[in-house]
Structures are given as structure tokens and as C-alpha cells.
mmCIF file of C-alpha atoms in Angstrom:
data_model
loop_
_atom_site.group_PDB
_atom_site.id
_atom_site.type_symbol
_atom_site.label_atom_id
_atom_site.label_comp_id
_atom_site.label_asym_id
_atom_site.label_seq_id
_atom_site.Cartn_x
_atom_site.Cartn_y
_atom_site.Cartn_z
ATOM 1 C CA UNK A 1 159.891 -84.138 -87.628
ATOM 2 C CA UNK A 2 158.350 -81.718 -85.123
ATOM 3 C CA UNK A 3 157.200 -78.204 -85.792
ATOM 4 C CA UNK A 4 159.358 -75.139 -85.266
ATOM 5 C CA UNK A 5 157.343 -74.013 -82.282
ATOM 6 C CA UNK A 6 155.791 -75.626 -79.248
ATOM 7 C CA UNK A 7 152.087 -75.159 -78.725
ATOM 8 C CA UNK A 8 151.310 -73.884 -75.260
ATOM 9 C CA UNK A 9 148.244 -75.036 -73.362
ATOM 10 C CA UNK A 10 146.664 -73.237 -70.439
ATOM 11 C CA UNK A 11 146.811 -74.751 -66.971
ATOM 12 C CA UNK A 12 143.013 -74.981 -67.049
ATOM 13 C CA UNK A 13 143.112 -77.014 -70.270
ATOM 14 C CA UNK A 14 145.728 -79.334 -68.780
ATOM 15 C CA UNK A 15 143.671 -79.820 -65.585
ATOM 16 C CA UNK A 16 140.546 -80.564 -67.623
ATOM 17 C CA UNK A 17 142.404 -83.049 -69.820
ATOM 18 C CA UNK A 18 143.836 -84.841 -66.767
ATOM 19 C CA UNK A 19 140.390 -84.926 -65.150
ATOM 20 C CA UNK A 20 138.969 -86.410 -68.353
ATOM 21 C CA UNK A 21 141.562 -89.209 -68.266
ATOM 22 C CA UNK A 22 140.780 -89.889 -64.596
ATOM 23 C CA UNK A 23 136.999 -89.825 -64.934
ATOM 24 C CA UNK A 24 136.372 -91.344 -68.363
ATOM 25 C CA UNK A 25 138.025 -94.713 -67.950
ATOM 26 C CA UNK A 26 139.608 -94.190 -71.380
ATOM 27 C CA UNK A 27 143.282 -94.526 -72.099
ATOM 28 C CA UNK A 28 145.536 -91.493 -72.239
ATOM 29 C CA UNK A 29 145.997 -92.121 -75.956
ATOM 30 C CA UNK A 30 142.236 -92.179 -76.612
ATOM 31 C CA UNK A 31 141.643 -88.956 -74.658
ATOM 32 C CA UNK A 32 144.593 -87.265 -76.365
ATOM 33 C CA UNK A 33 143.232 -88.259 -79.762
ATOM 34 C CA UNK A 34 139.794 -86.835 -78.870
ATOM 35 C CA UNK A 35 141.344 -83.563 -77.738
ATOM 36 C CA UNK A 36 143.702 -83.350 -80.697
ATOM 37 C CA UNK A 37 146.856 -83.272 -78.603
ATOM 38 C CA UNK A 38 149.943 -85.431 -78.308
ATOM 39 C CA UNK A 39 149.496 -88.496 -76.136
ATOM 40 C CA UNK A 40 153.016 -87.966 -74.797
ATOM 41 C CA UNK A 41 152.104 -84.443 -73.685
ATOM 42 C CA UNK A 42 148.991 -85.668 -71.896
ATOM 43 C CA UNK A 43 150.884 -88.578 -70.354
ATOM 44 C CA UNK A 44 153.508 -86.143 -69.050
ATOM 45 C CA UNK A 45 150.824 -83.851 -67.593
ATOM 46 C CA UNK A 46 149.218 -86.822 -65.837
ATOM 47 C CA UNK A 47 152.562 -88.001 -64.464
ATOM 48 C CA UNK A 48 153.389 -84.514 -63.214
ATOM 49 C CA UNK A 49 149.941 -84.139 -61.598
ATOM 50 C CA UNK A 50 150.326 -87.455 -59.771
ATOM 51 C CA UNK A 51 153.785 -86.487 -58.557
ATOM 52 C CA UNK A 52 152.394 -83.159 -57.352
ATOM 53 C CA UNK A 53 149.867 -85.064 -55.261
ATOM 54 C CA UNK A 54 152.554 -87.346 -53.829
ATOM 55 C CA UNK A 55 151.418 -90.305 -55.948
ATOM 56 C CA UNK A 56 154.327 -90.331 -58.357
ATOM 57 C CA UNK A 57 157.027 -92.888 -58.919
ATOM 58 C CA UNK A 58 159.352 -93.726 -56.026
ATOM 59 C CA UNK A 59 161.915 -90.977 -55.615
ATOM 60 C CA UNK A 60 159.885 -88.469 -57.625
ATOM 61 C CA UNK A 61 159.395 -85.181 -55.796
ATOM 62 C CA UNK A 62 155.987 -83.657 -55.211
ATOM 63 C CA UNK A 63 155.359 -80.053 -56.224
ATOM 64 C CA UNK A 64 155.743 -78.937 -52.618
ATOM 65 C CA UNK A 65 159.015 -80.851 -52.249
ATOM 66 C CA UNK A 66 160.351 -79.379 -55.509
ATOM 67 C CA UNK A 67 159.486 -75.880 -54.300
ATOM 68 C CA UNK A 68 161.127 -76.517 -50.916
ATOM 69 C CA UNK A 69 164.258 -77.869 -52.594
ATOM 70 C CA UNK A 70 164.425 -74.780 -54.814
ATOM 71 C CA UNK A 71 164.121 -72.512 -51.759
ATOM 72 C CA UNK A 72 166.750 -74.452 -49.793
ATOM 73 C CA UNK A 73 169.188 -74.320 -52.692
ATOM 74 C CA UNK A 74 168.676 -70.563 -52.975
ATOM 75 C CA UNK A 75 169.281 -70.125 -49.219
ATOM 76 C CA UNK A 76 172.365 -72.329 -49.396
ATOM 77 C CA UNK A 77 173.771 -70.288 -52.284
ATOM 78 C CA UNK A 78 173.178 -67.041 -50.338
ATOM 79 C CA UNK A 79 174.873 -68.469 -47.237
ATOM 80 C CA UNK A 80 177.871 -69.651 -49.275
ATOM 81 C CA UNK A 81 178.208 -66.130 -50.705
ATOM 82 C CA UNK A 82 178.045 -64.648 -47.195
ATOM 83 C CA UNK A 83 180.730 -67.070 -46.010
ATOM 84 C CA UNK A 84 182.989 -66.082 -48.897
ATOM 85 C CA UNK A 85 182.525 -62.392 -48.067
ATOM 86 C CA UNK A 86 183.327 -63.016 -44.405
ATOM 87 C CA UNK A 87 186.414 -65.079 -45.289
ATOM 88 C CA UNK A 88 187.797 -62.142 -47.247
ATOM 89 C CA UNK A 89 187.548 -59.943 -44.157
ATOM 90 C CA UNK A 90 189.297 -62.376 -41.796
ATOM 91 C CA UNK A 91 193.123 -62.194 -41.498
ATOM 92 C CA UNK A 92 194.829 -65.187 -43.119
ATOM 93 C CA UNK A 93 197.808 -65.634 -40.796
ATOM 94 C CA UNK A 94 198.047 -66.364 -37.107
ATOM 95 C CA UNK A 95 200.305 -63.406 -36.504
ATOM 96 C CA UNK A 96 197.838 -61.024 -38.129
ATOM 97 C CA UNK A 97 195.027 -62.463 -36.017
ATOM 98 C CA UNK A 98 196.995 -62.071 -32.783
ATOM 99 C CA UNK A 99 198.253 -58.620 -33.619
ATOM 100 C CA UNK A 100 201.941 -59.665 -33.308
#
């Protein structure tokens, strides 16, 4: 069973570990063992780094694409809220709109 807390690693440590995998020719498992970290953690960092560089699995978003999607969703949410506010100010019936 896992521990009650998750150990946090700095971005610098993660970058160095990924670089070690790329440059050493060793497997992710071997590098993880040398560094005393979980091979699944290192494998996930490597996968995420590749996706961030546009080298990930088909359909996987790069970091830039993820950020753009986040921004577009935020803008969409704000526009939907604006539309709802405007709808509340518009008369509902034809007679009210025509002033009859």
C-alpha cells in the first residue's frame, strides 16, 4: 500500500531525470532505481515531456495546446454568462418587443 502523502519533486529534478533517461541509454526503470524514485513517476514525467514537445501519442495535446484549450474554455464560459445576462434583459414576448 502507498504512503499517506505524495512526495513532491521540483521541476528541475524532473527535467534532470528526464534528461538522464534520454542521454544515458538506460531504461526508465534503471534510471528510476538509481535515483530512488518510482519508475511509474519517471515514466509519466517522460510521457508528459514528450507530449509537451509535440512528440506524444496520437491525440495527446502538447503543453501549448492544453493551455490554449484552457483559455478557450474560460472565454467560452465568460461568453455564455454574458449571453445569459443579455437574455434576461430582452423582452420575452413579441408584443413586449413591439411595444403593443
